[in-house]
PDB file of C-alpha atoms and ligand atoms in Angstrom:
ATOM      1  CA  MET A 474       0.680  21.851  23.198  1.00 36.00           C
ATOM      2  CA  THR A 475       3.452  24.377  22.607  1.00 36.00           C
ATOM      3  CA  LYS A 476       5.871  21.534  22.104  1.00 38.00           C
ATOM      4  CA  VAL A 477       3.768  19.982  19.378  1.00 38.00           C
ATOM      5  CA  SER A 478       3.465  23.188  17.371  1.00 39.00           C
ATOM      6  CA  VAL A 479       7.199  23.846  17.671  1.00 38.00           C
ATOM      7  CA  ALA A 480       7.910  20.355  16.423  1.00 40.00           C
ATOM      8  CA  LYS A 481       5.600  20.927  13.460  1.00 40.00           C
ATOM      9  CA  GLU A 482       7.300  24.173  12.510  1.00 41.00           C
ATOM     10  CA  ASP A 483      10.648  22.481  12.823  1.00 44.00           C
ATOM     11  CA  ALA A 484       9.664  19.691  10.432  1.00 45.00           C
ATOM     12  CA  VAL A 485      11.358  20.200   7.091  1.00 46.00           C
ATOM     13  CA  PRO A 486       8.731  20.838   4.431  1.00 46.00           C
ATOM     14  CA  THR A 487       9.329  18.449   1.596  1.00 55.00           C
ATOM     15  CA  GLY A 488       7.587  17.082  -1.454  1.00 85.00           C
ATOM     16  CA  GLU A 489       8.787  13.630  -0.484  1.00 94.00           C
ATOM     17  CA  LEU A 490       6.211  11.750   1.569  1.00 96.00           C
ATOM     18  CA  VAL A 491       7.953   8.397   1.912  1.00 97.00           C
ATOM     19  CA  VAL A 492      11.734   8.211   2.013  1.00 97.00           C
ATOM     20  CA  LEU A 493      13.857   5.068   2.347  1.00 97.00           C
ATOM     21  CA  LYS A 494      17.589   5.564   2.651  1.00 97.00           C
ATOM     22  CA  SER A 495      20.108   2.717   2.411  1.00 97.00           C
ATOM     23  CA  VAL A 496      17.627   0.264   3.895  1.00 97.00           C
ATOM     24  CA  ASN A 497      18.957  -3.225   4.588  1.00 98.00           C
ATOM     25  CA  LYS A 498      17.179  -6.227   5.989  1.00 98.00           C
ATOM     26  CA  HIS A 499      18.121  -9.858   6.465  1.00 97.00           C
ATOM     27  CA  PHE A 500      16.077 -12.944   7.194  1.00 97.00           C
ATOM     28  CA  GLY A 501      18.862 -15.039   8.693  1.00 96.00           C
ATOM     29  CA  ALA A 502      21.423 -15.483   5.917  1.00 96.00           C
ATOM     30  CA  LEU A 503      19.087 -14.044   3.274  1.00 97.00           C
ATOM     31  CA  HIS A 504      19.820 -10.397   2.469  1.00 98.00           C
ATOM     32  CA  VAL A 505      16.244  -9.634   1.498  1.00 98.00           C
ATOM     33  CA  LEU A 506      16.517  -5.828   1.117  1.00 98.00           C
ATOM     34  CA  GLN A 507      19.853  -4.521  -0.112  1.00 98.00           C
ATOM     35  CA  ASP A 508      20.658  -0.812   0.100  1.00 98.00           C
ATOM     36  CA  ILE A 509      17.196   0.305  -0.880  1.00 98.00           C
ATOM     37  CA  ASP A 510      16.954   4.008  -1.715  1.00 98.00           C
ATOM     38  CA  LEU A 511      13.468   5.099  -2.660  1.00 98.00           C
ATOM     39  CA  SER A 512      11.628   8.400  -2.378  1.00 97.00           C
ATOM     40  CA  ILE A 513       7.963   8.777  -3.141  1.00 97.00           C
ATOM     41  CA  ALA A 514       6.516  12.227  -3.663  1.00 97.00           C
ATOM     42  CA  ARG A 515       3.161  13.367  -2.375  1.00 96.00           C
ATOM     43  CA  GLY A 516       0.497  12.275  -4.846  1.00 96.00           C
ATOM     44  CA  GLU A 517       2.825   9.943  -6.682  1.00 97.00           C
ATOM     45  CA  VAL A 518       1.774   6.436  -7.709  1.00 98.00           C
ATOM     46  CA  VAL A 519       4.646   3.951  -7.740  1.00 98.00           C
ATOM     47  CA  VAL A 520       4.163   0.424  -9.011  1.00 98.00           C
ATOM     48  CA  VAL A 521       6.659  -2.137  -7.720  1.00 98.00           C
ATOM     49  CA  ILE A 522       7.202  -5.195  -9.856  1.00 97.00           C
ATOM     50  CA  GLY A 523       9.699  -8.022  -9.903  1.00 96.00           C
ATOM     51  CA  PRO A 524      10.076 -11.781  -9.690  1.00 96.00           C
ATOM     52  CA  SER A 525       8.713 -13.840  -6.822  1.00 96.00           C
ATOM     53  CA  GLY A 526      10.963 -13.609  -3.786  1.00 97.00           C
ATOM     54  CA  SER A 527      12.607 -10.347  -4.862  1.00 98.00           C
ATOM     55  CA  GLY A 528      11.519  -8.575  -1.667  1.00 98.00           C
ATOM     56  CA  LYS A 529       8.462  -6.586  -2.778  1.00 98.00           C
ATOM     57  CA  SER A 530       6.224  -7.605   0.115  1.00 97.00           C
ATOM     58  CA  THR A 531       9.030  -7.191   2.611  1.00 98.00           C
ATOM     59  CA  LEU A 532       9.606  -3.678   1.285  1.00 97.00           C
ATOM     60  CA  CYS A 533       5.933  -2.816   1.824  1.00 96.00           C
ATOM     61  CA  ARG A 534       5.939  -4.331   5.281  1.00 95.00           C
ATOM     62  CA  THR A 535       8.938  -2.299   6.403  1.00 95.00           C
ATOM     63  CA  ILE A 536       7.156   0.919   5.418  1.00 95.00           C
ATOM     64  CA  ASN A 537       4.460   0.442   8.036  1.00 89.00           C
ATOM     65  CA  ARG A 538       6.847  -1.368  10.325  1.00 90.00           C
ATOM     66  CA  LEU A 539       5.270  -4.792  10.185  1.00 91.00           C
ATOM     67  CA  GLU A 540       8.949  -5.696   9.646  1.00 94.00           C
ATOM     68  CA  THR A 541      11.900  -4.001  11.307  1.00 93.00           C
ATOM     69  CA  ILE A 542      15.001  -3.054   9.325  1.00 95.00           C
ATOM     70  CA  ASP A 543      18.638  -3.827  10.160  1.00 96.00           C
ATOM     71  CA  SER A 544      20.133  -0.558   8.945  1.00 95.00           C
ATOM     72  CA  GLY A 545      19.222   2.574   7.050  1.00 96.00           C
ATOM     73  CA  ALA A 546      16.284   4.863   7.651  1.00 95.00           C
ATOM     74  CA  ILE A 547      12.643   5.211   6.699  1.00 95.00           C
ATOM     75  CA  ALA A 548      10.668   8.409   7.128  1.00 94.00           C
ATOM     76  CA  ILE A 549       7.018   9.186   6.457  1.00 94.00           C
ATOM     77  CA  ASP A 550       6.175  12.838   5.941  1.00 93.00           C
ATOM     78  CA  GLY A 551       9.539  13.905   7.327  1.00 90.00           C
ATOM     79  CA  LYS A 552       9.338  11.805  10.493  1.00 89.00           C
ATOM     80  CA  PRO A 553      11.299   8.621  11.170  1.00 90.00           C
ATOM     81  CA  LEU A 554       9.180   5.536  11.781  1.00 87.00           C
ATOM     82  CA  PRO A 555       8.258   5.248  15.450  1.00 81.00           C
ATOM     83  CA  GLN A 556       9.470   2.189  17.331  1.00 79.00           C
ATOM     84  CA  GLU A 557       6.398   1.271  19.351  1.00 77.00           C
ATOM     85  CA  GLY A 558       3.365   2.307  21.340  1.00 78.00           C
ATOM     86  CA  ARG A 559       0.784   4.915  20.395  1.00 79.00           C
ATOM     87  CA  GLU A 560       3.044   6.578  17.875  1.00 81.00           C
ATOM     88  CA  LEU A 561       3.322   3.278  16.049  1.00 84.00           C
ATOM     89  CA  ALA A 562      -0.449   2.796  16.038  1.00 81.00           C
ATOM     90  CA  ARG A 563      -0.799   6.271  14.541  1.00 80.00           C
ATOM     91  CA  LEU A 564       1.800   5.478  11.899  1.00 84.00           C
ATOM     92  CA  ARG A 565      -0.075   2.332  10.949  1.00 82.00           C
ATOM     93  CA  ALA A 566      -3.177   4.459  10.499  1.00 85.00           C
ATOM     94  CA  ASP A 567      -1.251   6.973   8.363  1.00 92.00           C
ATOM     95  CA  VAL A 568      -0.034   4.166   6.133  1.00 94.00           C
ATOM     96  CA  GLY A 569      -3.053   2.289   4.787  1.00 95.00           C
ATOM     97  CA  MET A 570      -2.325  -1.266   3.762  1.00 94.00           C
ATOM     98  CA  VAL A 571      -4.297  -3.579   1.519  1.00 95.00           C
ATOM     99  CA  PHE A 572      -3.118  -7.170   1.183  1.00 92.00           C
ATOM    100  CA  GLN A 573      -3.803 -10.010  -1.184  1.00 91.00           C
ATOM    101  CA  SER A 574      -5.982 -11.654   1.472  1.00 90.00           C
ATOM    102  CA  PHE A 575      -8.601  -9.151   2.483  1.00 84.00           C
ATOM    103  CA  ASN A 576      -8.059  -9.468   6.238  1.00 88.00           C
ATOM    104  CA  LEU A 577     -11.467  -8.172   7.239  1.00 95.00           C
ATOM    105  CA  PHE A 578     -12.797  -8.967  10.702  1.00 96.00           C
ATOM    106  CA  ALA A 579     -15.038 -11.953  10.016  1.00 96.00           C
ATOM    107  CA  HIS A 580     -17.296 -11.448  13.047  1.00 97.00           C
ATOM    108  CA  LYS A 581     -17.987  -7.775  12.277  1.00 97.00           C
ATOM    109  CA  THR A 582     -20.296  -6.396   9.615  1.00 98.00           C
ATOM    110  CA  VAL A 583     -18.918  -4.532   6.635  1.00 98.00           C
ATOM    111  CA  LEU A 584     -20.002  -1.242   8.201  1.00 98.00           C
ATOM    112  CA  GLU A 585     -18.378  -2.131  11.546  1.00 98.00           C
ATOM    113  CA  ASN A 586     -15.170  -3.094   9.754  1.00 97.00           C
ATOM    114  CA  VAL A 587     -14.944   0.387   8.262  1.00 97.00           C
ATOM    115  CA  MET A 588     -15.944   2.132  11.518  1.00 97.00           C
ATOM    116  CA  LEU A 589     -13.688   0.285  13.924  1.00 95.00           C
ATOM    117  CA  GLY A 590     -10.319   1.964  13.324  1.00 92.00           C
ATOM    118  CA  GLN A 591     -11.867   5.406  13.183  1.00 93.00           C
ATOM    119  CA  VAL A 592     -13.344   4.947  16.650  1.00 93.00           C
ATOM    120  CA  LYS A 593     -10.439   3.052  18.260  1.00 90.00           C
ATOM    121  CA  VAL A 594      -7.399   4.764  16.734  1.00 86.00           C
ATOM    122  CA  ARG A 595      -8.660   8.107  15.449  1.00 86.00           C
ATOM    123  CA  LYS A 596     -11.072   8.539  18.393  1.00 89.00           C
ATOM    124  CA  ALA A 597     -13.902   9.591  16.107  1.00 92.00           C
ATOM    125  CA  ASP A 598     -17.401   9.572  17.567  1.00 95.00           C
ATOM    126  CA  LYS A 599     -19.627   6.742  16.452  1.00 95.00           C
ATOM    127  CA  LYS A 600     -22.105   8.783  14.466  1.00 96.00           C
ATOM    128  CA  GLN A 601     -19.412  10.526  12.438  1.00 96.00           C
ATOM    129  CA  ALA A 602     -17.562   7.255  11.954  1.00 97.00           C
ATOM    130  CA  GLU A 603     -20.716   5.661  10.603  1.00 97.00           C
ATOM    131  CA  GLU A 604     -21.412   8.526   8.214  1.00 97.00           C
ATOM    132  CA  LYS A 605     -17.883   8.402   6.907  1.00 97.00           C
ATOM    133  CA  ALA A 606     -17.978   4.603   6.608  1.00 98.00           C
ATOM    134  CA  ARG A 607     -21.185   4.752   4.573  1.00 98.00           C
ATOM    135  CA  ALA A 608     -19.764   7.449   2.308  1.00 97.00           C
ATOM    136  CA  LEU A 609     -16.600   5.400   1.717  1.00 97.00           C
ATOM    137  CA  LEU A 610     -18.564   2.198   1.076  1.00 98.00           C
ATOM    138  CA  ASP A 611     -20.555   4.162  -1.477  1.00 97.00           C
ATOM    139  CA  ARG A 612     -17.347   5.465  -3.054  1.00 96.00           C
ATOM    140  CA  VAL A 613     -16.029   1.923  -3.565  1.00 97.00           C
ATOM    141  CA  GLY A 614     -19.412   0.710  -4.802  1.00 96.00           C
ATOM    142  CA  VAL A 615     -20.549  -1.553  -1.957  1.00 97.00           C
ATOM    143  CA  ALA A 616     -22.928   0.712  -0.012  1.00 97.00           C
ATOM    144  CA  THR A 617     -25.716  -1.870  -0.232  1.00 97.00           C
ATOM    145  CA  GLN A 618     -23.555  -4.489   1.493  1.00 97.00           C
ATOM    146  CA  ALA A 619     -23.031  -2.476   4.693  1.00 98.00           C
ATOM    147  CA  ASP A 620     -24.939  -4.783   7.035  1.00 98.00           C
ATOM    148  CA  LYS A 621     -23.567  -8.069   5.707  1.00 98.00           C
ATOM    149  CA  TYR A 622     -20.643 -10.044   7.075  1.00 98.00           C
ATOM    150  CA  PRO A 623     -17.465 -10.354   4.972  1.00 97.00           C
ATOM    151  CA  ALA A 624     -18.090 -14.024   4.145  1.00 97.00           C
ATOM    152  CA  GLN A 625     -21.355 -13.032   2.463  1.00 97.00           C
ATOM    153  CA  LEU A 626     -19.486 -10.866  -0.070  1.00 97.00           C
ATOM    154  CA  SER A 627     -17.562 -11.754  -3.213  1.00 96.00           C
ATOM    155  CA  GLY A 628     -13.774 -11.448  -3.135  1.00 95.00           C
ATOM    156  CA  GLY A 629     -13.901  -8.268  -5.193  1.00 96.00           C
ATOM    157  CA  GLN A 630     -16.438  -6.737  -2.836  1.00 97.00           C
ATOM    158  CA  GLN A 631     -14.386  -7.743   0.215  1.00 97.00           C
ATOM    159  CA  GLN A 632     -11.274  -6.189  -1.239  1.00 96.00           C
ATOM    160  CA  ARG A 633     -13.151  -2.952  -1.918  1.00 97.00           C
ATOM    161  CA  VAL A 634     -14.319  -2.970   1.709  1.00 98.00           C
ATOM    162  CA  ALA A 635     -10.685  -3.439   2.761  1.00 97.00           C
ATOM    163  CA  ILE A 636      -9.772  -0.364   0.706  1.00 97.00           C
ATOM    164  CA  ALA A 637     -12.620   1.620   2.296  1.00 97.00           C
ATOM    165  CA  ARG A 638     -11.457   0.527   5.739  1.00 97.00           C
ATOM    166  CA  ALA A 639      -7.927   1.762   5.073  1.00 96.00           C
ATOM    167  CA  LEU A 640      -9.234   5.045   3.627  1.00 97.00           C
ATOM    168  CA  ALA A 641     -11.378   5.621   6.701  1.00 96.00           C
ATOM    169  CA  MET A 642      -8.209   6.405   8.637  1.00 95.00           C
ATOM    170  CA  ASP A 643      -7.333   9.268   6.280  1.00 95.00           C
ATOM    171  CA  PRO A 644      -3.987   7.685   5.431  1.00 96.00           C
ATOM    172  CA  LYS A 645      -1.186   9.772   3.989  1.00 96.00           C
ATOM    173  CA  VAL A 646      -0.119   6.906   1.773  1.00 97.00           C
ATOM    174  CA  MET A 647      -1.703   3.638   0.681  1.00 97.00           C
ATOM    175  CA  LEU A 648       0.274   0.432   0.205  1.00 97.00           C
ATOM    176  CA  PHE A 649      -1.224  -2.308  -1.920  1.00 98.00           C
ATOM    177  CA  ASP A 650       0.456  -5.711  -1.964  1.00 97.00           C
ATOM    178  CA  GLU A 651      -0.957  -7.711  -4.871  1.00 97.00           C
ATOM    179  CA  PRO A 652      -4.511  -6.649  -4.065  1.00 96.00           C
ATOM    180  CA  THR A 653      -6.022  -8.523  -7.010  1.00 96.00           C
ATOM    181  CA  SER A 654      -3.962 -11.724  -7.014  1.00 95.00           C
ATOM    182  CA  ALA A 655      -6.461 -13.741  -5.020  1.00 93.00           C
ATOM    183  CA  LEU A 656      -9.444 -12.620  -7.069  1.00 94.00           C
ATOM    184  CA  ASP A 657     -11.341 -14.373  -9.821  1.00 92.00           C
ATOM    185  CA  PRO A 658     -10.623 -12.664 -13.154  1.00 90.00           C
ATOM    186  CA  GLU A 659     -14.032 -11.028 -13.434  1.00 90.00           C
ATOM    187  CA  MET A 660     -13.509  -9.259 -10.099  1.00 94.00           C
ATOM    188  CA  ILE A 661     -10.075  -7.861 -10.780  1.00 96.00           C
ATOM    189  CA  ASN A 662     -11.272  -4.850 -12.739  1.00 95.00           C
ATOM    190  CA  GLU A 663     -13.747  -3.641 -10.157  1.00 96.00           C
ATOM    191  CA  VAL A 664     -10.881  -3.395  -7.651  1.00 97.00           C
ATOM    192  CA  LEU A 665      -8.448  -1.863 -10.139  1.00 97.00           C
ATOM    193  CA  GLU A 666     -11.051   0.768 -11.044  1.00 96.00           C
ATOM    194  CA  VAL A 667     -11.334   1.829  -7.411  1.00 97.00           C
ATOM    195  CA  MET A 668      -7.538   2.085  -7.275  1.00 97.00           C
ATOM    196  CA  GLN A 669      -7.445   4.064 -10.540  1.00 97.00           C
ATOM    197  CA  GLN A 670      -9.942   6.516  -9.094  1.00 96.00           C
ATOM    198  CA  LEU A 671      -7.900   6.860  -5.907  1.00 97.00           C
ATOM    199  CA  ALA A 672      -4.828   7.601  -7.991  1.00 96.00           C
ATOM    200  CA  ARG A 673      -6.725  10.230  -9.963  1.00 95.00           C
ATOM    201  CA  ASP A 674      -7.898  11.776  -6.687  1.00 95.00           C
ATOM    202  CA  GLY A 675      -4.255  12.363  -5.778  1.00 95.00           C
ATOM    203  CA  MET A 676      -3.617   9.618  -3.220  1.00 97.00           C
ATOM    204  CA  THR A 677       0.033   8.690  -2.745  1.00 97.00           C
ATOM    205  CA  MET A 678       0.218   4.992  -3.562  1.00 98.00           C
ATOM    206  CA  ILE A 679       2.750   2.181  -3.578  1.00 98.00           C
ATOM    207  CA  VAL A 680       1.341  -0.771  -5.466  1.00 98.00           C
ATOM    208  CA  VAL A 681       2.865  -4.214  -5.861  1.00 98.00           C
ATOM    209  CA  THR A 682       1.025  -5.809  -8.747  1.00 96.00           C
ATOM    210  CA  HIS A 683       1.304  -8.023 -11.786  1.00 93.00           C
ATOM    211  CA  GLU A 684      -1.397  -5.982 -13.508  1.00 94.00           C
ATOM    212  CA  MET A 685       0.683  -4.298 -16.166  1.00 94.00           C
ATOM    213  CA  GLY A 686      -2.333  -2.477 -17.611  1.00 94.00           C
ATOM    214  CA  PHE A 687      -2.771  -0.757 -14.270  1.00 96.00           C
ATOM    215  CA  ALA A 688       0.941   0.031 -14.115  1.00 96.00           C
ATOM    216  CA  ARG A 689       0.846   1.587 -17.578  1.00 95.00           C
ATOM    217  CA  SER A 690      -2.225   3.691 -16.985  1.00 94.00           C
ATOM    218  CA  ALA A 691      -1.979   4.676 -13.301  1.00 96.00           C
ATOM    219  CA  ALA A 692       1.688   4.672 -12.327  1.00 97.00           C
ATOM    220  CA  ASN A 693       3.922   7.708 -12.408  1.00 97.00           C
ATOM    221  CA  ARG A 694       6.884   5.421 -11.972  1.00 97.00           C
ATOM    222  CA  VAL A 695       7.687   1.734 -12.126  1.00 98.00           C
ATOM    223  CA  VAL A 696      10.226   0.302  -9.703  1.00 98.00           C
ATOM    224  CA  PHE A 697      11.666  -3.041 -10.744  1.00 98.00           C
ATOM    225  CA  MET A 698      13.129  -5.220  -7.980  1.00 98.00           C
ATOM    226  CA  ALA A 699      15.219  -8.368  -8.232  1.00 97.00           C
ATOM    227  CA  ASP A 700      17.137 -10.212  -5.516  1.00 97.00           C
ATOM    228  CA  GLY A 701      16.442  -7.575  -2.884  1.00 98.00           C
ATOM    229  CA  ARG A 702      17.632  -4.644  -4.967  1.00 98.00           C
ATOM    230  CA  ILE A 703      15.992  -1.921  -6.972  1.00 98.00           C
ATOM    231  CA  VAL A 704      17.447  -2.776 -10.345  1.00 98.00           C
ATOM    232  CA  GLU A 705      15.682  -0.175 -12.422  1.00 97.00           C
ATOM    233  CA  GLU A 706      13.128   2.608 -12.144  1.00 97.00           C
ATOM    234  CA  ALA A 707      11.489   4.535 -14.929  1.00 97.00           C
ATOM    235  CA  VAL A 708       8.220   6.038 -16.128  1.00 97.00           C
ATOM    236  CA  PRO A 709       5.922   3.216 -17.333  1.00 97.00           C
ATOM    237  CA  ASP A 710       6.234   3.961 -21.061  1.00 96.00           C
ATOM    238  CA  GLN A 711       9.981   3.877 -20.917  1.00 96.00           C
ATOM    239  CA  PHE A 712      10.107   0.835 -18.667  1.00 96.00           C
ATOM    240  CA  PHE A 713       7.742  -1.279 -20.751  1.00 95.00           C
ATOM    241  CA  SER A 714       8.979  -0.268 -24.186  1.00 94.00           C
ATOM    242  CA  ASN A 715      12.651   0.077 -23.437  1.00 95.00           C
ATOM    243  CA  PRO A 716      13.816  -1.650 -20.236  1.00 95.00           C
ATOM    244  CA  ARG A 717      17.515  -1.068 -19.658  1.00 95.00           C
ATOM    245  CA  SER A 718      18.572  -4.033 -17.549  1.00 96.00           C
ATOM    246  CA  ASP A 719      18.724  -7.653 -18.691  1.00 96.00           C
ATOM    247  CA  ARG A 720      16.835  -8.667 -15.535  1.00 96.00           C
ATOM    248  CA  ALA A 721      13.927  -6.397 -16.442  1.00 96.00           C
ATOM    249  CA  LYS A 722      13.958  -7.497 -20.092  1.00 96.00           C
ATOM    250  CA  ASP A 723      13.882 -11.121 -19.035  1.00 95.00           C
ATOM    251  CA  PHE A 724      11.101 -10.517 -16.494  1.00 95.00           C
ATOM    252  CA  LEU A 725       8.961  -8.577 -18.970  1.00 94.00           C
ATOM    253  CA  SER A 726       9.360 -11.180 -21.693  1.00 91.00           C
ATOM    254  CA  LYS A 727       8.076 -13.805 -19.246  1.00 89.00           C
ATOM    255  CA  ILE A 728       5.053 -11.910 -18.010  1.00 84.00           C
ATOM    256  CA  LEU A 729       4.027 -10.188 -21.249  1.00 77.00           C
ATOM    257  CA  HIS A 730       4.375 -13.077 -23.695  1.00 69.00           C
ATOM    258  CA  HIS A 731       2.891 -16.122 -22.061  1.00 57.00           C
TER     259      HIS A 731
HETATM  260  N1  ATP B1283       9.276 -13.863   7.736  1.00 60.99           N
HETATM  261  C1  ATP B1283      10.203 -14.378   6.910  1.00 60.99           C
HETATM  262  N2  ATP B1283      11.179 -15.180   7.366  1.00 60.99           N
HETATM  263  C2  ATP B1283      12.114 -15.665   6.543  1.00 60.99           C
HETATM  264  N3  ATP B1283      12.173 -15.411   5.226  1.00 60.99           N
HETATM  265  C3  ATP B1283      11.228 -14.619   4.706  1.00 60.99           C
HETATM  266  C4  ATP B1283      10.187 -14.066   5.506  1.00 60.99           C
HETATM  267  N4  ATP B1283       9.393 -13.320   4.716  1.00 60.99           N
HETATM  268  C5  ATP B1283       9.896 -13.413   3.481  1.00 60.99           C
HETATM  269  N5  ATP B1283      11.004 -14.195   3.454  1.00 60.99           N
HETATM  270  C6  ATP B1283      11.849 -14.477   2.285  1.00 60.99           C
HETATM  271  O1  ATP B1283      12.306 -13.236   1.781  1.00 60.99           O
HETATM  272  C7  ATP B1283      12.327 -13.243   0.360  1.00 60.99           C
HETATM  273  C8  ATP B1283      11.489 -12.103  -0.155  1.00 60.99           C
HETATM  274  O2  ATP B1283      10.147 -12.336   0.181  1.00 60.99           O
HETATM  275  P1  ATP B1283       8.980 -11.357  -0.247  1.00 60.99           P
HETATM  276  O3  ATP B1283       7.732 -11.947   0.262  1.00 60.99           O
HETATM  277  O4  ATP B1283       9.320  -9.976   0.165  1.00 60.99           O
HETATM  278  O5  ATP B1283       9.074 -11.462  -1.832  1.00 60.99           O
HETATM  279  P2  ATP B1283       8.048 -10.938  -2.934  1.00 60.99           P
HETATM  280  O6  ATP B1283       8.850 -10.170  -3.922  1.00 60.99           O
HETATM  281  O7  ATP B1283       6.909 -10.255  -2.286  1.00 60.99           O
HETATM  282  O8  ATP B1283       7.578 -12.299  -3.636  1.00 60.99           O
HETATM  283  P3  ATP B1283       6.128 -12.697  -4.248  1.00 60.99           P
HETATM  284  O9  ATP B1283       6.086 -12.075  -5.621  1.00 60.99           O
HETATM  285  O10 ATP B1283       6.179 -14.184  -4.330  1.00 60.99           O
HETATM  286  O11 ATP B1283       5.068 -12.187  -3.340  1.00 60.99           O
HETATM  287  C9  ATP B1283      11.827 -14.622  -0.062  1.00 60.99           C
HETATM  288  O12 ATP B1283      12.937 -15.417  -0.336  1.00 60.99           O
HETATM  289  C10 ATP B1283      11.072 -15.106   1.151  1.00 60.99           C
HETATM  290  O13 ATP B1283      11.120 -16.511   1.224  1.00 60.99           O
HETATM  291 MG1   MG B1284       4.878 -10.646  -2.155  1.00 60.99          MG
END
C-alpha cells in the first residue's frame, strides 16, 4: 500500500495525458510509423486524418498496445505502457477503443456486453455494473435495447453500445478508429452526436475519421498523417482553410470536392 501511494506522489503531474515520443514501427520493410511525436492534453479532442495506408490505425493500436513499437516511448497519464499481464489489462481498460467493426460479443446481450468488463477487469459487483450499464445505454440512446443481442440492432445502435461498453471502464482516453465508416449514411449522425456529447463532457479523445464536419466542430486539433509521418497539425479552422503542406492540400481537395 505504502509503495503505491509513494509511486503516485512521485508521478510528475502534467496536463499531457497521452505522450508519444520519437515512436517508430516497421512491418517488415515498411516503416509504418516514422518518428511520431504527439502529445494530447487532458480533455483535448484530436482528429487524425490522412490517406489510406498512412498509419492512422497503426498509431491508434500502438496507444493501447495492440501493436508493439520498435523504438521511442509512449506514456499514458505519466506512465509508460506496460508490457504484459494485469497492468496491460488495466491499461486497455484506461484506453477505450471503438473500431469500425463494432466488435460486440455476439452471444451476450447488449446489457451483458456493457457489464462484462466492469465485472471482469474493474472487479465491480454485478448490481453496480448493471446500474452503470443501464445509465450508459440511456446516455447513448439505446436503453430500450438492453436485453437484445447485437445482431438484433442496427449498425448505429451497435456502435453506440460499443461506445457505452468502452465508457463503462471509466477510460482516461477514448480512441475511435473510423467509427462511422461501416455505417449506412442515416446512422452516421446518431453516432457522431454521441461522440460530440462526449467531447463536450470533457473526454480526451483521439478520433480517426473522414467526417470533416465532426473534425471542424469537435476537434481542438487536426493531425494530418501521410506515409507514416505527422506532416501537419493545426486547429481545424486553420487546417481546413489554409493547409500548409502540399500533401494536406492535395488530400483535402480530394475529399472535399468529390
Ligand atoms: N499487421 C500488419 N502487417 C503488415 N502490414 C500492415 C499491418 N497492418 C497494417 N499494415 C500496413 O501498414 C500501413 C499502414 O496501415 P494502417 O492500417 O495503419 O493505415 P491507415 O492510415 O489506418 O489506412 P486506412 O485509412 O485505409 O484505414 C499499410 O500499408 C498497411 O498495409
Ligand atoms: Mg485505418
